[in-house]
Amino acid sequence: MYDRLKGFRDFYPEEMSARREVIDTVETTAARYGFREIGTPHLERTQMYVDKSGEEIVEELYAFEDKGGRDISLTPELTPTVARMVVAKQQALSKPIKWVSTRPFWRYEQVQQGRFREFYQTNADIFGSTEPESDAEILAFAAEALTDLGLTADDFEFRVSHRDILGGLLRSFDADVDVRDAIRAVDKSEKVEREEYLGLLSDAGLSYDQASEFADLLDRGDLDEIADFGGDDVAAAVENLQNVLAAAEDFGAGDYCEVSLTTARGLDYYTGVVFECFDSTGEVSRATFGGGRYDDLIESFGGQPTPAVGVGIGNATLQLLCQRAGVWPEEALSTDYYVLTVGDTRDVASRIARDLRASGNVVETDVAGRSFGAQMSYADSINAEYVVIVGERDLENDEVTIKDMESGDQTTAPVDDFPGESDAPTYEDYE
């Protein structure tokens, strides 16, 4: 026996049925907003991630040298890949560019609840607009995807912040602050005790008193006070945040948004509005997913300056939220018809199965030469709604038998008229 690798998961048919329903719902919502599906490679050059995040990122990657001597990695996220794709065809692409993709990613990191080494994520991005409406549309899409899954405003909240507010406030202190390290400290603020948080801010260059003042400003979240304290750059960022929230209100996502300036997002490429989705009850302690604006990334990849904003919805953490709220789909197989054969009836049974499938039904029939009882047991195990019994004796009377598996009732139907004009014939049609 071979053991499964740590941090990787198997999904059996019942589990995949629920996962597929959720993914299809999210992608259908994205399609209604005009996001167009793309396909992306699972391998990229390791240097792309090093250039974006530094040499230390390699420790978190599935990185290796291929047979051609190239340093490559399994993709840990989508944003660098889509940035590369935009740069490759930038002049030919109509703006705004709106792309969506659902696929697996890989990171070599500590396995914990909702975090695996192979994980699946739906990414939706808009390139080419600096307007608050583009940020708001990302928020609206994400909110509508969740409500389409059956969640409500009582189940989740978007904690919305702005990286330029954080950076501007930090630079307004009379201190030699490493803004990058300080924002990373803010990103950890909900996970550590206050003294440790202040210590991290002090390590980034603030004095203890400055760190305490900065933390208190963020905790109060008074945007007018923050705009006055931080000067013109912070005031402009505050105005942008307020404009995004106003647009989100108009787009139907306002009820799900709240200002939370301790929401920072740890990745360095974020430049403006950022947000994370949380379980409103607190039972799922980690962020369900997040996103934000990254206006400088395309240019850093060698392209023309191109603003961008996006969201990545992780399947594992979304599952935790949906299960907590009781809206995760039932993990069960679903079959419309099982066509059961008794004796030498394969030709007729196959014709019936083909006709039912042609109408869009999920249909199984015997491929293992099983007995009547074994076929009935199998039909029950796959949750067949109806069993169509095609037996030699039935055919002698030019009939087939239709059995409703839930009620146990059964009746006969003329074989030449089944399934006939009906796309989904039922027991009731022939009783």
C-alpha positions as a Python dict, from the first residue, in 0.01 Angstrom:
ca = {
    (1, 'M'): (0, 0, 0),
    (2, 'Y'): (115, 352, -76),
    (3, 'D'): (28, 636, 160),
    (4, 'R'): (-106, 964, 29),
    (5, 'L'): (140, 1254, 49),
    (6, 'K'): (92, 1487, 344),
    (7, 'G'): (-106, 1797, 249),
    (8, 'F'): (-261, 1635, -59),
    (9, 'R'): (-617, 1506, -70),
    (10, 'D'): (-820, 1239, -246),
    (11, 'F'): (-1176, 1325, -346),
    (12, 'Y'): (-1412, 1034, -393),
    (13, 'P'): (-1722, 1070, -615),
    (14, 'E'): (-1957, 1180, -336),
    (15, 'E'): (-1714, 1452, -225),
    (16, 'M'): (-1648, 1559, -582),
    (17, 'S'): (-2020, 1593, -646),
    (18, 'A'): (-2045, 1858, -375),
    (19, 'R'): (-1721, 2028, -481),
    (20, 'R'): (-1831, 2039, -845),
    (21, 'E'): (-2163, 2199, -748),
    (22, 'V'): (-1985, 2471, -550),
    (23, 'I'): (-1724, 2539, -820),
    (24, 'D'): (-1993, 2550, -1088),
    (25, 'T'): (-2193, 2799, -880),
    (26, 'V'): (-1895, 3031, -833),
    (27, 'E'): (-1797, 3011, -1200),
    (28, 'T'): (-2155, 3070, -1315),
    (29, 'T'): (-2167, 3383, -1102),
    (30, 'A'): (-1839, 3501, -1253),
    (31, 'A'): (-1974, 3441, -1604),
    (32, 'R'): (-2276, 3663, -1529),
    (33, 'Y'): (-2033, 3943, -1447),
    (34, 'G'): (-1853, 3897, -1778),
    (35, 'F'): (-1542, 3722, -1648),
    (36, 'R'): (-1395, 3503, -1925),
    (37, 'E'): (-1234, 3169, -1843),
    (38, 'I'): (-864, 3118, -1905),
    (39, 'G'): (-636, 2816, -1876),
    (40, 'T'): (-289, 2844, -1727),
    (41, 'P'): (16, 2615, -1693),
    (42, 'H'): (93, 2437, -1369),
    (43, 'L'): (467, 2504, -1402),
    (44, 'E'): (646, 2839, -1420),
    (45, 'R'): (1006, 2952, -1394),
    (46, 'T'): (1111, 2977, -1030),
    (47, 'Q'): (1280, 3311, -1099),
    (48, 'M'): (939, 3470, -1156),
    (49, 'Y'): (850, 3411, -792),
    (50, 'V'): (1196, 3505, -666),
    (51, 'D'): (1179, 3839, -850),
    (52, 'K'): (840, 3910, -697),
    (53, 'S'): (894, 3787, -340),
    (54, 'G'): (1267, 3733, -280),
    (55, 'E'): (1491, 3428, -255),
    (56, 'E'): (1323, 3311, 65),
    (57, 'I'): (1009, 3221, -129),
    (58, 'V'): (1187, 2915, -274),
    (59, 'E'): (1156, 2741, 64),
    (60, 'E'): (776, 2754, 23),
    (61, 'L'): (771, 2623, -335),
    (62, 'Y'): (775, 2284, -498),
    (63, 'A'): (1084, 2394, -690),
    (64, 'F'): (1317, 2173, -892),
    (65, 'E'): (1543, 2158, -1197),
    (66, 'D'): (1385, 1994, -1501),
    (67, 'K'): (1560, 1772, -1754),
    (68, 'G'): (1650, 2077, -1961),
    (69, 'G'): (1835, 2235, -1669),
    (70, 'R'): (1566, 2496, -1607),
    (71, 'D'): (1471, 2599, -1252),
    (72, 'I'): (1094, 2562, -1239),
    (73, 'S'): (820, 2542, -977),
    (74, 'L'): (468, 2416, -940),
    (75, 'T'): (259, 2734, -937),
    (76, 'P'): (184, 2855, -580),
    (77, 'E'): (-61, 3125, -693),
    (78, 'L'): (-215, 3263, -1012),
    (79, 'T'): (-143, 3637, -1002),
    (80, 'P'): (214, 3625, -1143),
    (81, 'T'): (98, 3393, -1422),
    (82, 'V'): (-189, 3616, -1531),
    (83, 'A'): (43, 3917, -1510),
    (84, 'R'): (282, 3738, -1746),
    (85, 'M'): (-8, 3657, -1980),
    (86, 'V'): (-126, 4018, -1987),
    (87, 'V'): (226, 4141, -2068),
    (88, 'A'): (258, 3886, -2352),
    (89, 'K'): (-47, 4019, -2540),
    (90, 'Q'): (-100, 4357, -2378),
    (91, 'Q'): (-156, 4559, -2693),
    (92, 'A'): (-403, 4311, -2842),
    (93, 'L'): (-624, 4272, -2535),
    (94, 'S'): (-936, 4487, -2500),
    (95, 'K'): (-954, 4672, -2169),
    (96, 'P'): (-1078, 4611, -1914),
    (97, 'I'): (-957, 4252, -1916),
    (98, 'K'): (-1177, 4030, -1699),
    (99, 'W'): (-1049, 3677, -1645),
    (100, 'V'): (-1151, 3384, -1423),
    (101, 'S'): (-989, 3048, -1357),
    (102, 'T'): (-1038, 2753, -1120),
    (103, 'R'): (-742, 2522, -1075),
    (104, 'P'): (-500, 2366, -823),
    (105, 'F'): (-192, 2531, -671),
    (106, 'W'): (95, 2401, -460),
    (107, 'R'): (286, 2541, -162),
    (108, 'Y'): (525, 2354, 63),
    (109, 'E'): (402, 2480, 398),
    (110, 'Q'): (266, 2363, 732),
    (111, 'V'): (-58, 2172, 694),
    (112, 'Q'): (-346, 2294, 912),
    (113, 'Q'): (-724, 2335, 904),
    (114, 'G'): (-825, 2477, 567),
    (115, 'R'): (-464, 2490, 444),
    (116, 'F'): (-311, 2215, 234),
    (117, 'R'): (-2, 2176, 18),
    (118, 'E'): (-222, 2124, -285),
    (119, 'F'): (-524, 2350, -287),
    (120, 'Y'): (-791, 2462, -532),
    (121, 'Q'): (-887, 2822, -594),
    (122, 'T'): (-1108, 3032, -819),
    (123, 'N'): (-938, 3356, -922),
    (124, 'A'): (-1118, 3651, -1080),
    (125, 'D'): (-921, 3958, -1193),
    (126, 'I'): (-987, 4287, -1369),
    (127, 'F'): (-699, 4458, -1554),
    (128, 'G'): (-703, 4808, -1700),
    (129, 'S'): (-919, 5017, -1466),
    (130, 'T'): (-829, 5239, -1171),
    (131, 'E'): (-1191, 5331, -1107),
    (132, 'P'): (-1350, 5242, -772),
    (133, 'E'): (-1619, 5056, -966),
    (134, 'S'): (-1368, 4785, -1061),
    (135, 'D'): (-1279, 4719, -695),
    (136, 'A'): (-1650, 4726, -612),
    (137, 'E'): (-1732, 4477, -886),
    (138, 'I'): (-1481, 4230, -744),
    (139, 'L'): (-1650, 4268, -404),
    (140, 'A'): (-1995, 4234, -561),
    (141, 'F'): (-1899, 3921, -755),
    (142, 'A'): (-1751, 3759, -445),
    (143, 'A'): (-2057, 3846, -236),
    (144, 'E'): (-2298, 3719, -499),
    (145, 'A'): (-2105, 3394, -538),
    (146, 'L'): (-2147, 3333, -165),
    (147, 'T'): (-2516, 3420, -160),
    (148, 'D'): (-2570, 3199, -466),
    (149, 'L'): (-2434, 2918, -249),
    (150, 'G'): (-2702, 2992, 11),
    (151, 'L'): (-2502, 3209, 251),
    (152, 'T'): (-2646, 3531, 392),
    (153, 'A'): (-2523, 3855, 546),
    (154, 'D'): (-2542, 3681, 884),
    (155, 'D'): (-2285, 3424, 768),
    (156, 'F'): (-1995, 3627, 634),
    (157, 'E'): (-1836, 3972, 622),
    (158, 'F'): (-1580, 4142, 404),
    (159, 'R'): (-1318, 4328, 610),
    (160, 'V'): (-1200, 4605, 380),
    (161, 'S'): (-884, 4812, 417),
    (162, 'H'): (-637, 5011, 206),
    (163, 'R'): (-263, 4950, 183),
    (164, 'D'): (-190, 5316, 106),
    (165, 'I'): (-359, 5418, 430),
    (166, 'L'): (-133, 5183, 621),
    (167, 'G'): (182, 5285, 433),
    (168, 'G'): (99, 5656, 454),
    (169, 'L'): (36, 5641, 827),
    (170, 'L'): (362, 5458, 887),
    (171, 'R'): (559, 5712, 684),
    (172, 'S'): (397, 5999, 874),
    (173, 'F'): (583, 5901, 1193),
    (174, 'D'): (923, 6050, 1259),
    (175, 'A'): (1101, 5718, 1230),
    (176, 'D'): (1301, 5510, 987),
    (177, 'V'): (1026, 5256, 922),
    (178, 'D'): (1050, 4948, 705),
    (179, 'V'): (697, 4978, 567),
    (180, 'R'): (702, 4628, 422),
    (181, 'D'): (785, 4468, 758),
    (182, 'A'): (540, 4692, 943),
    (183, 'I'): (252, 4595, 711),
    (184, 'R'): (342, 4231, 758),
    (185, 'A'): (317, 4294, 1132),
    (186, 'V'): (-31, 4442, 1081),
    (187, 'D'): (-125, 4132, 883),
    (188, 'K'): (-32, 3920, 1186),
    (189, 'S'): (-207, 4145, 1441),
    (190, 'E'): (-516, 3924, 1475),
    (191, 'K'): (-305, 3613, 1534),
    (192, 'V'): (-70, 3738, 1810),
    (193, 'E'): (-99, 3910, 2146),
    (194, 'R'): (-86, 4290, 2149),
    (195, 'E'): (260, 4307, 2308),
    (196, 'E'): (403, 4080, 2042),
    (197, 'Y'): (230, 4287, 1775),
    (198, 'L'): (378, 4609, 1913),
    (199, 'G'): (715, 4437, 1928),
    (200, 'L'): (691, 4349, 1560),
    (201, 'L'): (608, 4712, 1477),
    (202, 'S'): (905, 4822, 1686),
    (203, 'D'): (1128, 4578, 1501),
    (204, 'A'): (1011, 4749, 1179),
    (205, 'G'): (1139, 5085, 1303),
    (206, 'L'): (870, 5249, 1518),
    (207, 'S'): (934, 5334, 1881),
    (208, 'Y'): (714, 5155, 2133),
    (209, 'D'): (502, 5468, 2183),
    (210, 'Q'): (470, 5520, 1807),
    (211, 'A'): (375, 5157, 1759),
    (212, 'S'): (108, 5189, 2026),
    (213, 'E'): (-28, 5510, 1871),
    (214, 'F'): (-34, 5353, 1525),
    (215, 'A'): (-213, 5041, 1654),
    (216, 'D'): (-470, 5254, 1838),
    (217, 'L'): (-541, 5455, 1523),
    (218, 'L'): (-610, 5140, 1328),
    (219, 'D'): (-825, 4993, 1604),
    (220, 'R'): (-1045, 5302, 1626),
    (221, 'G'): (-1084, 5305, 1250),
    (222, 'D'): (-1202, 5667, 1240),
    (223, 'L'): (-1131, 5756, 876),
    (224, 'D'): (-1159, 6131, 933),
    (225, 'E'): (-910, 6115, 1222),
    (226, 'I'): (-677, 5901, 1014),
    (227, 'A'): (-696, 6137, 715),
    (228, 'D'): (-609, 6433, 939),
    (229, 'F'): (-324, 6247, 1107),
    (230, 'G'): (-164, 6110, 792),
    (231, 'G'): (-169, 6411, 561),
    (232, 'D'): (-259, 6445, 193),
    (233, 'D'): (-151, 6098, 76),
    (234, 'V'): (-348, 5924, 347),
    (235, 'A'): (-646, 6152, 289),
    (236, 'A'): (-645, 6055, -79),
    (237, 'A'): (-634, 5686, 13),
    (238, 'V'): (-920, 5735, 259),
    (239, 'E'): (-1124, 5902, -15),
    (240, 'N'): (-1052, 5614, -252),
    (241, 'L'): (-1161, 5361, 11),
    (242, 'Q'): (-1482, 5554, 73),
    (243, 'N'): (-1551, 5571, -301),
    (244, 'V'): (-1504, 5194, -334),
    (245, 'L'): (-1741, 5130, -44),
    (246, 'A'): (-2000, 5366, -196),
    (247, 'A'): (-1978, 5183, -529),
    (248, 'A'): (-2002, 4848, -350),
    (249, 'E'): (-2322, 4972, -188),
    (250, 'D'): (-2468, 5055, -529),
    (251, 'F'): (-2356, 4717, -665),
    (252, 'G'): (-2536, 4531, -387),
    (253, 'A'): (-2235, 4434, -173),
    (254, 'G'): (-2251, 4712, 85),
    (255, 'D'): (-2422, 4501, 352),
    (256, 'Y'): (-2127, 4262, 354),
    (257, 'C'): (-1848, 4521, 387),
    (258, 'E'): (-1699, 4678, 696),
    (259, 'V'): (-1386, 4890, 733),
    (260, 'S'): (-1110, 4697, 911),
    (261, 'L'): (-775, 4872, 885),
    (262, 'T'): (-590, 4585, 1053),
    (263, 'T'): (-666, 4382, 740),
    (264, 'A'): (-345, 4415, 544),
    (265, 'R'): (-291, 4105, 325),
    (266, 'G'): (64, 3980, 356),
    (267, 'L'): (169, 3979, -9),
    (268, 'D'): (391, 4269, -107),
    (269, 'Y'): (234, 4342, -445),
    (270, 'Y'): (-92, 4486, -307),
    (271, 'T'): (-116, 4862, -359),
    (272, 'G'): (-466, 4989, -274),
    (273, 'V'): (-791, 4846, -144),
    (274, 'V'): (-755, 4500, 9),
    (275, 'F'): (-1014, 4277, 171),
    (276, 'E'): (-1064, 3943, 340),
    (277, 'C'): (-1378, 3737, 390),
    (278, 'F'): (-1451, 3601, 738),
    (279, 'D'): (-1714, 3386, 901),
    (280, 'S'): (-1938, 3633, 1088),
    (281, 'T'): (-1983, 3393, 1379),
    (282, 'G'): (-1610, 3344, 1432),
    (283, 'E'): (-1641, 2965, 1430),
    (284, 'V'): (-1414, 2951, 1125),
    (285, 'S'): (-1125, 3150, 1263),
    (286, 'R'): (-915, 3192, 950),
    (287, 'A'): (-999, 3410, 648),
    (288, 'T'): (-1217, 3230, 396),
    (289, 'F'): (-1051, 3418, 110),
    (290, 'G'): (-919, 3759, 14),
    (291, 'G'): (-815, 3994, -261),
    (292, 'G'): (-724, 4348, -349),
    (293, 'R'): (-561, 4589, -589),
    (294, 'Y'): (-213, 4536, -737),
    (295, 'D'): (-151, 4823, -976),
    (296, 'D'): (227, 4787, -1011),
    (297, 'L'): (265, 4417, -1087),
    (298, 'I'): (215, 4428, -1466),
    (299, 'E'): (477, 4700, -1505),
    (300, 'S'): (719, 4507, -1281),
    (301, 'F'): (682, 4214, -1522),
    (302, 'G'): (794, 4433, -1812),
    (303, 'G'): (455, 4551, -1935),
    (304, 'Q'): (296, 4891, -1973),
    (305, 'P'): (154, 5038, -1651),
    (306, 'T'): (-175, 4852, -1602),
    (307, 'P'): (-392, 4875, -1292),
    (308, 'A'): (-537, 4549, -1162),
    (309, 'V'): (-765, 4416, -890),
    (310, 'G'): (-871, 4062, -810),
    (311, 'V'): (-984, 3797, -566),
    (312, 'G'): (-885, 3437, -499),
    (313, 'I'): (-1157, 3215, -349),
    (314, 'G'): (-1006, 2906, -189),
    (315, 'N'): (-1218, 2591, -205),
    (316, 'A'): (-1098, 2443, 126),
    (317, 'T'): (-1177, 2747, 341),
    (318, 'L'): (-1499, 2813, 151),
    (319, 'Q'): (-1602, 2457, 238),
    (320, 'L'): (-1544, 2528, 608),
    (321, 'L'): (-1769, 2834, 592),
    (322, 'C'): (-2043, 2658, 397),
    (323, 'Q'): (-2038, 2357, 629),
    (324, 'R'): (-2058, 2580, 935),
    (325, 'A'): (-2359, 2759, 781),
    (326, 'G'): (-2521, 2433, 674),
    (327, 'V'): (-2522, 2509, 301),
    (328, 'W'): (-2247, 2277, 179),
    (329, 'P'): (-2412, 2049, -80),
    (330, 'E'): (-2494, 1695, 20),
    (331, 'E'): (-2202, 1467, -53),
    (332, 'A'): (-2400, 1201, -239),
    (333, 'L'): (-2422, 1050, -584),
    (334, 'S'): (-2716, 1144, -804),
    (335, 'T'): (-2851, 924, -1085),
    (336, 'D'): (-3169, 981, -1282),
    (337, 'Y'): (-3219, 630, -1424),
    (338, 'Y'): (-3072, 285, -1390),
    (339, 'V'): (-3164, 62, -1685),
    (340, 'L'): (-3170, -292, -1548),
    (341, 'T'): (-3138, -589, -1783),
    (342, 'V'): (-3278, -937, -1730),
    (343, 'G'): (-3181, -1198, -1986),
    (344, 'D'): (-3079, -1125, -2344),
    (345, 'T'): (-3216, -768, -2364),
    (346, 'R'): (-2900, -563, -2419),
    (347, 'D'): (-3009, -417, -2754),
    (348, 'V'): (-3336, -274, -2620),
    (349, 'A'): (-3184, -165, -2288),
    (350, 'S'): (-2902, 14, -2470),
    (351, 'R'): (-3148, 195, -2697),
    (352, 'I'): (-3347, 316, -2393),
    (353, 'A'): (-3030, 427, -2214),
    (354, 'R'): (-2913, 618, -2524),
    (355, 'D'): (-3248, 792, -2562),
    (356, 'L'): (-3257, 896, -2195),
    (357, 'R'): (-2899, 1027, -2210),
    (358, 'A'): (-2978, 1220, -2526),
    (359, 'S'): (-3230, 1417, -2318),
    (360, 'G'): (-2962, 1513, -2067),
    (361, 'N'): (-3029, 1251, -1800),
    (362, 'V'): (-2767, 1070, -1592),
    (363, 'V'): (-2814, 704, -1683),
    (364, 'E'): (-2635, 385, -1586),
    (365, 'T'): (-2690, 30, -1700),
    (366, 'D'): (-2530, -306, -1624),
    (367, 'V'): (-2178, -360, -1758),
    (368, 'A'): (-2076, -639, -1519),
    (369, 'G'): (-2320, -923, -1592),
    (370, 'R'): (-2484, -902, -1249),
    (371, 'S'): (-2800, -1066, -1121),
    (372, 'F'): (-3132, -887, -1083),
    (373, 'G'): (-3079, -844, -709),
    (374, 'A'): (-2722, -719, -749),
    (375, 'Q'): (-2834, -464, -1007),
    (376, 'M'): (-3111, -338, -777),
    (377, 'S'): (-2864, -303, -490),
    (378, 'Y'): (-2627, -111, -716),
    (379, 'A'): (-2908, 118, -836),
    (380, 'D'): (-2989, 195, -474),
    (381, 'S'): (-2622, 265, -394),
    (382, 'I'): (-2597, 528, -669),
    (383, 'N'): (-2924, 693, -561),
    (384, 'A'): (-3105, 613, -882),
    (385, 'E'): (-3437, 795, -889),
    (386, 'Y'): (-3595, 541, -1124),
    (387, 'V'): (-3508, 192, -1237),
    (388, 'V'): (-3622, 88, -1583),
    (389, 'I'): (-3641, -293, -1589),
    (390, 'V'): (-3590, -441, -1935),
    (391, 'G'): (-3663, -813, -1898),
    (392, 'E'): (-3731, -1088, -2147),
    (393, 'R'): (-4080, -1148, -2009),
    (394, 'D'): (-4159, -774, -2022),
    (395, 'L'): (-4049, -758, -2382),
    (396, 'E'): (-4268, -1053, -2473),
    (397, 'N'): (-4555, -820, -2375),
    (398, 'D'): (-4389, -522, -2551),
    (399, 'E'): (-4341, -353, -2213),
    (400, 'V'): (-4078, -230, -1974),
    (401, 'T'): (-4121, -178, -1599),
    (402, 'I'): (-4061, 158, -1432),
    (403, 'K'): (-3985, 152, -1059),
    (404, 'D'): (-3987, 465, -839),
    (405, 'M'): (-3700, 394, -600),
    (406, 'E'): (-3819, 633, -330),
    (407, 'S'): (-4175, 501, -299),
    (408, 'G'): (-4114, 150, -424),
    (409, 'D'): (-4409, 177, -662),
    (410, 'Q'): (-4375, 36, -1010),
    (411, 'T'): (-4576, 18, -1330),
    (412, 'T'): (-4531, -79, -1694),
    (413, 'A'): (-4493, 129, -2011),
    (414, 'P'): (-4506, 34, -2380),
    (415, 'V'): (-4148, -35, -2483),
    (416, 'D'): (-4184, 139, -2820),
    (417, 'D'): (-4314, 455, -2648),
    (418, 'F'): (-4044, 472, -2380),
    (419, 'P'): (-3905, 725, -2322),
    (420, 'G'): (-4108, 866, -2611),
    (421, 'E'): (-4145, 1244, -2632),
    (422, 'S'): (-4073, 1299, -2264),
    (423, 'D'): (-3724, 1414, -2169),
    (424, 'A'): (-3762, 1272, -1817),
    (425, 'P'): (-4042, 1014, -1795),
    (426, 'T'): (-4161, 923, -1447),
    (427, 'Y'): (-4365, 652, -1280),
    (428, 'E'): (-4661, 891, -1266),
    (429, 'D'): (-4662, 927, -1645),
    (430, 'Y'): (-4759, 562, -1688),
    (431, 'E'): (-4950, 458, -1376),
}
